[in-house]
Tab-separated table of N, CA and C and ligand atoms in Angstrom:
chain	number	residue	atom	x	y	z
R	1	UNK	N	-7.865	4.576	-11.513
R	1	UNK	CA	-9.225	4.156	-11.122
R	1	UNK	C	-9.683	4.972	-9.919
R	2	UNK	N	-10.820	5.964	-10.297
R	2	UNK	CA	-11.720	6.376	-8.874
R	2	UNK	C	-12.233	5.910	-8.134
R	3	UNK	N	-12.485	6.440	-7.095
R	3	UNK	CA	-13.890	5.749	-5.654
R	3	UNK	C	-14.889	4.800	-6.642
R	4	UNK	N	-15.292	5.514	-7.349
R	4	UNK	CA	-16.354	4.992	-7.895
R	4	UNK	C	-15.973	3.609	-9.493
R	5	UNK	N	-15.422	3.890	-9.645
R	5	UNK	CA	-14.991	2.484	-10.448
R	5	UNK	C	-14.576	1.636	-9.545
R	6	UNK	N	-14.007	1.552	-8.434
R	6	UNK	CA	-13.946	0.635	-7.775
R	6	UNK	C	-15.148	0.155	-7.194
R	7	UNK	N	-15.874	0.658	-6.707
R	7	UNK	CA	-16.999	0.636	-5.519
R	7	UNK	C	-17.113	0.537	-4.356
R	8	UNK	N	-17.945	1.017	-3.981
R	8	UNK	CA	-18.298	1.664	-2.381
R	8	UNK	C	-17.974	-0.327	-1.609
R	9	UNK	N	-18.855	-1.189	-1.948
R	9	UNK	CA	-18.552	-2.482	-1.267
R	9	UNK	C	-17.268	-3.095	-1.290
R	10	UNK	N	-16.194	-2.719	-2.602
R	10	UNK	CA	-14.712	-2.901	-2.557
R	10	UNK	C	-14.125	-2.247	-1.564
R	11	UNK	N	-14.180	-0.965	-1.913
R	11	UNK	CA	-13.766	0.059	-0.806
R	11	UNK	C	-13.560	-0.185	0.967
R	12	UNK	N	-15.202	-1.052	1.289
R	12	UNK	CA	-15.248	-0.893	2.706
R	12	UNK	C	-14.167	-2.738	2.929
R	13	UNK	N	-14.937	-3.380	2.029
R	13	UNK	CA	-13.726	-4.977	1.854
R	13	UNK	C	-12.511	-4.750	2.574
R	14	UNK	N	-12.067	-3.759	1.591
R	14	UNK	CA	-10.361	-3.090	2.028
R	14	UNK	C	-10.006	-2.462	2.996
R	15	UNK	N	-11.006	-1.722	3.066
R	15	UNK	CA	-10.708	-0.854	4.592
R	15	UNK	C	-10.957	-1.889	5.794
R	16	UNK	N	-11.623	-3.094	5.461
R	16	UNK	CA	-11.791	-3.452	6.966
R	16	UNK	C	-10.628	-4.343	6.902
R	17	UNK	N	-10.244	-5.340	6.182
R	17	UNK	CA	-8.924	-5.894	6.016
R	17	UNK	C	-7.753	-5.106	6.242
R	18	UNK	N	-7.597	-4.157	5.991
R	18	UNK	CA	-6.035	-3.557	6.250
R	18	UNK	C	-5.972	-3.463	7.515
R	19	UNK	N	-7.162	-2.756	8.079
R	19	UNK	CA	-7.324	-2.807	10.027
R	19	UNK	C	-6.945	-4.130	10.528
R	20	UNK	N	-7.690	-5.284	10.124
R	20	UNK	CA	-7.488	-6.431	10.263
R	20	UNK	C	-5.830	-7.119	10.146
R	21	UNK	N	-4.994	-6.426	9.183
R	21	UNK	CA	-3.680	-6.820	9.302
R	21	UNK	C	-3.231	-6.092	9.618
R	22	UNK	N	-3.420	-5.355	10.088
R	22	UNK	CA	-2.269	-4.538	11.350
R	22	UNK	C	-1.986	-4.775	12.332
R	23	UNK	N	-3.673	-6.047	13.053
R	23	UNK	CA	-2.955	-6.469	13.859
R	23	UNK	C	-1.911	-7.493	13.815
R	24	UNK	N	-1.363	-7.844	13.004
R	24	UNK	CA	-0.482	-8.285	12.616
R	24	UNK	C	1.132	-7.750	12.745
R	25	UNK	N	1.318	-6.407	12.910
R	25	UNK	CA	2.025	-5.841	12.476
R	25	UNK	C	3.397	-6.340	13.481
R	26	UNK	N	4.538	-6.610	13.283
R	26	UNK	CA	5.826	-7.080	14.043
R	26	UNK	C	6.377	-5.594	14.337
R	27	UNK	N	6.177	-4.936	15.181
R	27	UNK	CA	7.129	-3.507	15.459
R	27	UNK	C	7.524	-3.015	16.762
R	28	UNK	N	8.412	-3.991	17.579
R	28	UNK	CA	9.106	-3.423	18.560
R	28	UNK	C	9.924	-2.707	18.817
R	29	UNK	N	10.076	-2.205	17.723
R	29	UNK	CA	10.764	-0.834	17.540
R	29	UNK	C	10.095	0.458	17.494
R	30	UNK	N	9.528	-0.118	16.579
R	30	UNK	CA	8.683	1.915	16.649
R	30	UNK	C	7.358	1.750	17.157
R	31	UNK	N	6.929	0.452	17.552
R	31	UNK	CA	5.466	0.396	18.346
R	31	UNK	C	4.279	1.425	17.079
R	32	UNK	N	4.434	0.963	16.240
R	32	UNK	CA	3.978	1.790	14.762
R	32	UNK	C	3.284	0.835	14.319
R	33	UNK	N	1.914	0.228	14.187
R	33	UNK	CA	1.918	-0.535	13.317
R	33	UNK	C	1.019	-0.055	12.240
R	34	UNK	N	1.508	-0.710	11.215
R	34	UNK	CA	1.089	-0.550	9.977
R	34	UNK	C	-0.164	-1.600	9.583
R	35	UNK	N	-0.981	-1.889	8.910
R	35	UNK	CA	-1.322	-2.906	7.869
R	35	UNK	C	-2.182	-2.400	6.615
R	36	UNK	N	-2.017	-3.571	5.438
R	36	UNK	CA	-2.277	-3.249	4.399
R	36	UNK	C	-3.264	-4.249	3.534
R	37	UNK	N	-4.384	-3.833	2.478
R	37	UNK	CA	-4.744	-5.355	1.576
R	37	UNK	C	-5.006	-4.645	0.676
R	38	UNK	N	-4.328	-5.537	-0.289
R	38	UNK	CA	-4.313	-4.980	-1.732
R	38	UNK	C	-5.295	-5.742	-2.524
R	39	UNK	N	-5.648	-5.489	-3.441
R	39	UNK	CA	-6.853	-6.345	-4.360
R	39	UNK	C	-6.360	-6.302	-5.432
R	40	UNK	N	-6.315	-7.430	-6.093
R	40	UNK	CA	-5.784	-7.615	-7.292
R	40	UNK	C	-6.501	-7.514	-8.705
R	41	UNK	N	-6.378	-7.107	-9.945
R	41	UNK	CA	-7.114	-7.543	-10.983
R	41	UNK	C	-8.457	-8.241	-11.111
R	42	UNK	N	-7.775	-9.574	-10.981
R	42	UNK	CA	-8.585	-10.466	-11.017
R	42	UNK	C	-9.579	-10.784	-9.560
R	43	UNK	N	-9.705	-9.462	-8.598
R	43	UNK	CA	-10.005	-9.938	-7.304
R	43	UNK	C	-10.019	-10.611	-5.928
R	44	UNK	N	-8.549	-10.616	-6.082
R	44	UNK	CA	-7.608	-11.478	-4.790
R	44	UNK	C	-7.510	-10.778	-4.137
R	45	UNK	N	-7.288	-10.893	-3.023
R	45	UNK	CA	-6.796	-9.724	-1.998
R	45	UNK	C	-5.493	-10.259	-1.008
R	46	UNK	N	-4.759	-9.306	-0.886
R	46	UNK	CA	-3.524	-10.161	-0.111
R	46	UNK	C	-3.477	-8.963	0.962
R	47	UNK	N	-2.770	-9.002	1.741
R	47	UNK	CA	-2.478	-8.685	2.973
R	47	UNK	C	-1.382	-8.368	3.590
R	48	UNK	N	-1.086	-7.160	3.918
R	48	UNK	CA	0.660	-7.197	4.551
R	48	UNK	C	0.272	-6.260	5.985
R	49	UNK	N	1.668	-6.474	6.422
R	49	UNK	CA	2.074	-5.613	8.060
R	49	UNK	C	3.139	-5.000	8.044
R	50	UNK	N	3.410	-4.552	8.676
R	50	UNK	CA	4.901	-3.729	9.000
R	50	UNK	C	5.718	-4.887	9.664
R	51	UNK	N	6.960	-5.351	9.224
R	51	UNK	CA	7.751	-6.193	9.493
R	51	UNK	C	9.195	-5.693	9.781
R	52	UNK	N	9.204	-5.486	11.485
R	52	UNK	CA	10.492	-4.112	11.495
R	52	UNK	C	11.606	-5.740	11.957
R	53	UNK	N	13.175	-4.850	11.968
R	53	UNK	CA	14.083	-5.940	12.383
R	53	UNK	C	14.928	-5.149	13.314
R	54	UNK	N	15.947	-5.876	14.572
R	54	UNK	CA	16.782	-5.399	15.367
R	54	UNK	C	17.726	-4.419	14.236
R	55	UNK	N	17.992	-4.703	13.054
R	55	UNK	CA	18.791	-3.810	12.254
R	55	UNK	C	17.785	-3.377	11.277
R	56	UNK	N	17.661	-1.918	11.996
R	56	UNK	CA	16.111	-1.106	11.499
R	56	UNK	C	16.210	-1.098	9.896
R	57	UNK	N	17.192	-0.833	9.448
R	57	UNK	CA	17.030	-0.812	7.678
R	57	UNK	C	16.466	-2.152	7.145
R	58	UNK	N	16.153	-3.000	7.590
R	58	UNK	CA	16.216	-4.515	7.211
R	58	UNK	C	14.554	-4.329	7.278
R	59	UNK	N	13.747	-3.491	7.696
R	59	UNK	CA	12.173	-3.463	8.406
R	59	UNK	C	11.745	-3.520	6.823
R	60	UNK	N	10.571	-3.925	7.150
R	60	UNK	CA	9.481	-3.660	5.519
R	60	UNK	C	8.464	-3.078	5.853
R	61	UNK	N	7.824	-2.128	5.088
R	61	UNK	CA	6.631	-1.432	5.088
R	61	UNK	C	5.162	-2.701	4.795
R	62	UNK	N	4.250	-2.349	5.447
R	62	UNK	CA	3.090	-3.103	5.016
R	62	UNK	C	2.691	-3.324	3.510
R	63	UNK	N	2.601	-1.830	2.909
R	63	UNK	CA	2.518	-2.051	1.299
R	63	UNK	C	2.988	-3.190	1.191
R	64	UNK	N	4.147	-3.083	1.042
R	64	UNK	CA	5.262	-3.457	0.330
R	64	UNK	C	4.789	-5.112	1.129
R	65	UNK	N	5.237	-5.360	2.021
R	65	UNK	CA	4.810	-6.991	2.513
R	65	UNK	C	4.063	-7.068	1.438
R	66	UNK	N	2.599	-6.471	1.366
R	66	UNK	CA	0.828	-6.787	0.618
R	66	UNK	C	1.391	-7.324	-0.913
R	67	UNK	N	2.806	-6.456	-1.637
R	67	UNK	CA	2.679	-6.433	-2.907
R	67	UNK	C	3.844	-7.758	-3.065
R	68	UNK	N	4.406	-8.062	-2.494
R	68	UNK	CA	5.780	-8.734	-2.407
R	68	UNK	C	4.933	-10.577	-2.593
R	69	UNK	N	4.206	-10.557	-1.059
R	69	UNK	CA	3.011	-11.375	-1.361
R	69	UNK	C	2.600	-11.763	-2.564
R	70	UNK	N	1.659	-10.688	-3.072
R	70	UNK	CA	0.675	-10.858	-4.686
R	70	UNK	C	1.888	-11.078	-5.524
R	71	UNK	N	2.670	-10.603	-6.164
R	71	UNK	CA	3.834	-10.720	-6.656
R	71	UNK	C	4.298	-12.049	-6.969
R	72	UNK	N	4.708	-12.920	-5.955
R	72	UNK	CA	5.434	-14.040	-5.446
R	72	UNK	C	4.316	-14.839	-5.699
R	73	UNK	N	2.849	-14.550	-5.844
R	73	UNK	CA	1.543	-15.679	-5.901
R	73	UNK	C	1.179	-15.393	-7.331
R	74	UNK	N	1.902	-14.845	-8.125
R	74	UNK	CA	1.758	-14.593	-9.546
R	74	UNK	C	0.558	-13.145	-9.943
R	75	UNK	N	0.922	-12.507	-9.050
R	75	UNK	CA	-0.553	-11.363	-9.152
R	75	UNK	C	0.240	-9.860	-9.616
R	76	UNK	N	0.295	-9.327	-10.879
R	76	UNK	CA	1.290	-8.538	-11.004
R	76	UNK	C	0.074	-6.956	-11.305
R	77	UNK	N	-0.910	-7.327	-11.464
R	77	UNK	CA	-2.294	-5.969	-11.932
R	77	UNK	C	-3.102	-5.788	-10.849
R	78	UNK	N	-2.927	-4.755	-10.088
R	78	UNK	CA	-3.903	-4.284	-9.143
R	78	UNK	C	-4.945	-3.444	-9.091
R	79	UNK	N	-5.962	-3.120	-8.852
R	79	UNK	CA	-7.255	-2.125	-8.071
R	79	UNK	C	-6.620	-1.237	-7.243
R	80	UNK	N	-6.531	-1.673	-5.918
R	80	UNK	CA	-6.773	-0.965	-5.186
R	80	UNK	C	-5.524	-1.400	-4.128
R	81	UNK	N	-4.690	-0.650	-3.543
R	81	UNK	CA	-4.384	-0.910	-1.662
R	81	UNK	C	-5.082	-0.187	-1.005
R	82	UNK	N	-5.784	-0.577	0.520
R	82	UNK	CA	-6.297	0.076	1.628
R	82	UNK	C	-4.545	-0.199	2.556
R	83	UNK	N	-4.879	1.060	3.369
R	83	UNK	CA	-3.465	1.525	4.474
R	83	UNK	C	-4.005	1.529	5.541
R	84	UNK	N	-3.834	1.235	6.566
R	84	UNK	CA	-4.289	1.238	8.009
R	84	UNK	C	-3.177	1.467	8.572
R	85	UNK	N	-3.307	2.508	9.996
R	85	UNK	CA	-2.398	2.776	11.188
R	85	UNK	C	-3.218	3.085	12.070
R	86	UNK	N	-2.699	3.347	13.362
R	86	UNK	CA	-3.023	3.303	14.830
R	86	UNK	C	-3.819	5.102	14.931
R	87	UNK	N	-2.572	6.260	13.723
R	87	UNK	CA	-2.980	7.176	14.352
R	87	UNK	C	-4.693	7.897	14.730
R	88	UNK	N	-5.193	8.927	15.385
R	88	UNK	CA	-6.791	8.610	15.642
R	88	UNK	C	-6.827	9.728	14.522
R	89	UNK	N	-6.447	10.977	14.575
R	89	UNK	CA	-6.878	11.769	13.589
R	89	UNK	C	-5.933	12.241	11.642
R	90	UNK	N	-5.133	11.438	11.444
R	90	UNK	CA	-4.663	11.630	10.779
R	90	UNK	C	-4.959	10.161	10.120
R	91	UNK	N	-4.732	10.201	8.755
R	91	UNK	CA	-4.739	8.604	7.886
R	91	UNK	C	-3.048	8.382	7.613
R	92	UNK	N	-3.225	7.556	7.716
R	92	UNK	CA	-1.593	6.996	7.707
R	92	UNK	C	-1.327	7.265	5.769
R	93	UNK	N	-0.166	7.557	5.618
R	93	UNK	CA	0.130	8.186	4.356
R	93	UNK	C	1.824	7.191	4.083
R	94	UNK	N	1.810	6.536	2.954
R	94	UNK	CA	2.796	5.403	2.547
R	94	UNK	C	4.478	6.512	2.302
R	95	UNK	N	5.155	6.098	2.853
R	95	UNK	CA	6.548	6.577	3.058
R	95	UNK	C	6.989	6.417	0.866
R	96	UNK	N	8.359	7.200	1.224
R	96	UNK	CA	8.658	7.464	-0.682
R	96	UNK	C	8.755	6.335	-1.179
R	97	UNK	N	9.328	5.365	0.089
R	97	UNK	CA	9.865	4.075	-0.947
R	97	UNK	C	8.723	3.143	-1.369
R	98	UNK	N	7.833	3.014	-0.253
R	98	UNK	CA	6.587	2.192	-0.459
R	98	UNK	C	5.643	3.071	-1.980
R	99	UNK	N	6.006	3.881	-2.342
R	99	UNK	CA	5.449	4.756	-3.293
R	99	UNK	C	5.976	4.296	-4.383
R	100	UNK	N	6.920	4.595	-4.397
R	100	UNK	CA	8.402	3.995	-5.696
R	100	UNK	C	7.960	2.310	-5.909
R	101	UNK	N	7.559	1.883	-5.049
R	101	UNK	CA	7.421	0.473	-4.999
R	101	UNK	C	6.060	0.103	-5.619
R	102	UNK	N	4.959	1.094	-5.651
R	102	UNK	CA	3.168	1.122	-6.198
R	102	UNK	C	3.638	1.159	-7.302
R	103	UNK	N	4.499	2.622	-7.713
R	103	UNK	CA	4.456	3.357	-8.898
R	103	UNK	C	5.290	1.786	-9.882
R	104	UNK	N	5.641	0.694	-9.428
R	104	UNK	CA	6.269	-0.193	-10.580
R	104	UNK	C	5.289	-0.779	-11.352
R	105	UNK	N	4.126	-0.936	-10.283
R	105	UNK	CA	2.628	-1.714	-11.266
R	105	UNK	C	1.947	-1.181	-11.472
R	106	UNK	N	2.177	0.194	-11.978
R	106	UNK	CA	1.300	1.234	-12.758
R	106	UNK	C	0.987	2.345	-11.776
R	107	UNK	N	0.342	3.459	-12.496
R	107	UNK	CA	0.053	4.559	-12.075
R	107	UNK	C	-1.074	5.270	-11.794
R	108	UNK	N	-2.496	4.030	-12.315
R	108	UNK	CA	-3.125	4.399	-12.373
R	108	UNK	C	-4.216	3.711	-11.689
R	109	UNK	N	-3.642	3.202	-10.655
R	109	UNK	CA	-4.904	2.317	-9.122
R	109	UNK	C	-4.932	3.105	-8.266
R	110	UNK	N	-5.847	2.763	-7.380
R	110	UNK	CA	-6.178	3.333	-6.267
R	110	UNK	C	-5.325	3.214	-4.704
R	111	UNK	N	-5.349	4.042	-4.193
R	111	UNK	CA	-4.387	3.880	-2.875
R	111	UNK	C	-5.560	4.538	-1.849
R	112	UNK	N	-6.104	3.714	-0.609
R	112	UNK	CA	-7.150	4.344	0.110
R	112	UNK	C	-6.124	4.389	1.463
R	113	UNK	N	-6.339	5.400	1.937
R	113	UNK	CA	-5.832	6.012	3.321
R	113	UNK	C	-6.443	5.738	4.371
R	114	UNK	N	-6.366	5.319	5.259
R	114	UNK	CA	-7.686	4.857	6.469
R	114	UNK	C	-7.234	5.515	7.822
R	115	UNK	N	-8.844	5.506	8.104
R	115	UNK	CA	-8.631	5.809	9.793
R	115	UNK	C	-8.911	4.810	10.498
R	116	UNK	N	-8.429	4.771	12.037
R	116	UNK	CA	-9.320	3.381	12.636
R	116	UNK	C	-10.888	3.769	13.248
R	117	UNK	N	-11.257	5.110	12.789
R	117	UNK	CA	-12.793	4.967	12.541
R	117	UNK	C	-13.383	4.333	11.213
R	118	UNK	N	-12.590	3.981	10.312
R	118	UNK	CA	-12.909	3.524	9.469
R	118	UNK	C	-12.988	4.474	7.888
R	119	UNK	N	-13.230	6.089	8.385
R	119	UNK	CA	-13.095	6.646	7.851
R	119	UNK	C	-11.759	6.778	6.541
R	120	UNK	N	-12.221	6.858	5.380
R	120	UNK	CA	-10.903	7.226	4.545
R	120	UNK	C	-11.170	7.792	3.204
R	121	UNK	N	-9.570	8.139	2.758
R	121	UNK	CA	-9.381	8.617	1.844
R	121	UNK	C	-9.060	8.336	0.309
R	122	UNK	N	-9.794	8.312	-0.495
R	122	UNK	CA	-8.742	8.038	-1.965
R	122	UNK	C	-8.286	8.594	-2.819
R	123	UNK	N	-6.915	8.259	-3.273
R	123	UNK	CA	-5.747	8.855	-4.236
R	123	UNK	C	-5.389	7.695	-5.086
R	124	UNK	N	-4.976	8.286	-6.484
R	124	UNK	CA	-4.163	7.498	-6.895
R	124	UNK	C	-2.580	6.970	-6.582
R	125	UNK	N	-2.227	5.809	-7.262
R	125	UNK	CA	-0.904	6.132	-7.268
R	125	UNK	C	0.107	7.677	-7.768
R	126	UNK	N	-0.448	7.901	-8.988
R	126	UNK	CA	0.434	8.935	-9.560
R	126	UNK	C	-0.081	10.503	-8.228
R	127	UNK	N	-1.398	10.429	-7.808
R	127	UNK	CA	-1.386	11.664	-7.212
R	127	UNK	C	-0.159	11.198	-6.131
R	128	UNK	N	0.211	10.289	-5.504
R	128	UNK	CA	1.216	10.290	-4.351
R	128	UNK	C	2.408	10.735	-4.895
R	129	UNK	N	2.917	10.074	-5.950
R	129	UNK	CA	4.225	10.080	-6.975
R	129	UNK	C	3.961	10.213	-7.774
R	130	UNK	N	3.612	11.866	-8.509
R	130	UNK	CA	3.766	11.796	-9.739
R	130	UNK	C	5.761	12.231	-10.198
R	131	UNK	N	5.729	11.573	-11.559
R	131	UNK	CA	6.779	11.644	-12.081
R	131	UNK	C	7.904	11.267	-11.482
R	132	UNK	N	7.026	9.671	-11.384
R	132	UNK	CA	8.151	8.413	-10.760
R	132	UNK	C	9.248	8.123	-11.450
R	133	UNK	N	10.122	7.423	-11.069
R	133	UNK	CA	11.516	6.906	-11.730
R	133	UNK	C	10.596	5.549	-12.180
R	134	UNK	N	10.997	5.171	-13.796
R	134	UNK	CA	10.442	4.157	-14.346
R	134	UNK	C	10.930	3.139	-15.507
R	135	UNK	N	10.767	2.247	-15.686
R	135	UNK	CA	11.321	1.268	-16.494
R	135	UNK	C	11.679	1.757	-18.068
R	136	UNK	N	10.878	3.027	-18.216
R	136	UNK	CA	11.262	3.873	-19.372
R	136	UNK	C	12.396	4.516	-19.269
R	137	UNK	N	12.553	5.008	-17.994
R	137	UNK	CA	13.562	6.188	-17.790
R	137	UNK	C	15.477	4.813	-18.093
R	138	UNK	N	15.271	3.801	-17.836
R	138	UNK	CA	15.961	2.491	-18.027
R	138	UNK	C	16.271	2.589	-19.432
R	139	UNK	N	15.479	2.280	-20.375
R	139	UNK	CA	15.348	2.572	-22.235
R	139	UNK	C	15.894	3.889	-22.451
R	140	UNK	N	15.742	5.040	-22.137
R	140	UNK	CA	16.225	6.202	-22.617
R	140	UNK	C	17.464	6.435	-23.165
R	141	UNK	N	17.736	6.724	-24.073
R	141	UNK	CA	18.915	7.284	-24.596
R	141	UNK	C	19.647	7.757	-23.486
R	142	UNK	N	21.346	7.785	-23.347
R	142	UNK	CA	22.183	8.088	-22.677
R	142	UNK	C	23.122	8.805	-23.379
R	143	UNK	N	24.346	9.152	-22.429
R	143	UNK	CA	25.217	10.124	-23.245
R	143	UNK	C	26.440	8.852	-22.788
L	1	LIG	N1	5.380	2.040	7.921
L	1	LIG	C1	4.617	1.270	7.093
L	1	LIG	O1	4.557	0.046	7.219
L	1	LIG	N2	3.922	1.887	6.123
L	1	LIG	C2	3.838	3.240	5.974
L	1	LIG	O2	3.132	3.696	5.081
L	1	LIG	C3	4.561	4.129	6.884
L	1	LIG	C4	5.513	3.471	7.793
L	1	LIG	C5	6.099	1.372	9.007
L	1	LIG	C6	7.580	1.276	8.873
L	1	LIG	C7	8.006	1.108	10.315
L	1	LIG	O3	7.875	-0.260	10.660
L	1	LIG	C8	6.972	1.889	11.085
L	1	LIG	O4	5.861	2.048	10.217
L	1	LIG	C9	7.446	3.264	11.565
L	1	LIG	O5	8.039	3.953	10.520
């Protein structure tokens, strides 16, 4: 799905929500915060942060909070995630695993990149990860 199948009033929805949960974000560790809102199918929107822990591997990415959320509330078909971070000139861009983690509910939604001018970007899932590891690659014939 493009900019434009989604729409310009979805678009800004998301972008101002993901800003909005970042402040949220738990990161006394990397003083990084993340936030995220995803929109669902049917038009839900959920919400995640960066959720780091004293044993750094244990941390969760915002995506990932946003989808874990919808997920767990029965929401498995998405639109769109908006990404929010702190940095001023760059848009915050989702790490491999938070990617690996889009690419399970398809390949073909939107992922918007944000600035905290508000400014942003859109990609799909597959432009981030194309030629993800997938529930097919599971079925495939083996040796
Ligand atoms: N982080 C996210 O939440 N999402 C991203 O897309 C990039 C990184 C978090 C993980 C960690 O809490 C902090 O940012 C620094 O890596």
């Amino acid at each position: 799905m493009d900019k434009r199948s989604l729409g310009e009033s979805s678009i800004q929805e998301l972008v101002k929500a993901c800003q909005d949960a970042k402040l949220h974000a738990y990161c006394p560790y990397s003083h990084f915060r993340v936030g995220a809102a995803l929109l669902t199918d049917d038009d839900r929107l959920f919400t995640g942060c960066n959720v780091e822990n004293s044993s750094y591997g244990l941390s969760i990415c915002a995506e990932r909070t946003a989808i874990v959320k919808a997920v767990s509330e029965g929401c498995r078909k998405f639109k769109a995630i908006a990404v929010a971070c702190d940095m001023r000139e760059k848009t915050v861009t989702p790490c491999g695993a938070c990617r690996q983690f889009l690419s399970e509910f398809g390949s073909d939604w939107t992922v918007v990149l944000t600035k905290p001018d508000l400014s942003y970007t859109c990609l799909s899932v597959s432009d981030l990860l194309p030629h993800h590891f997938s529930a097919k690659d599971l079925e495939a014939e083996r040796v």
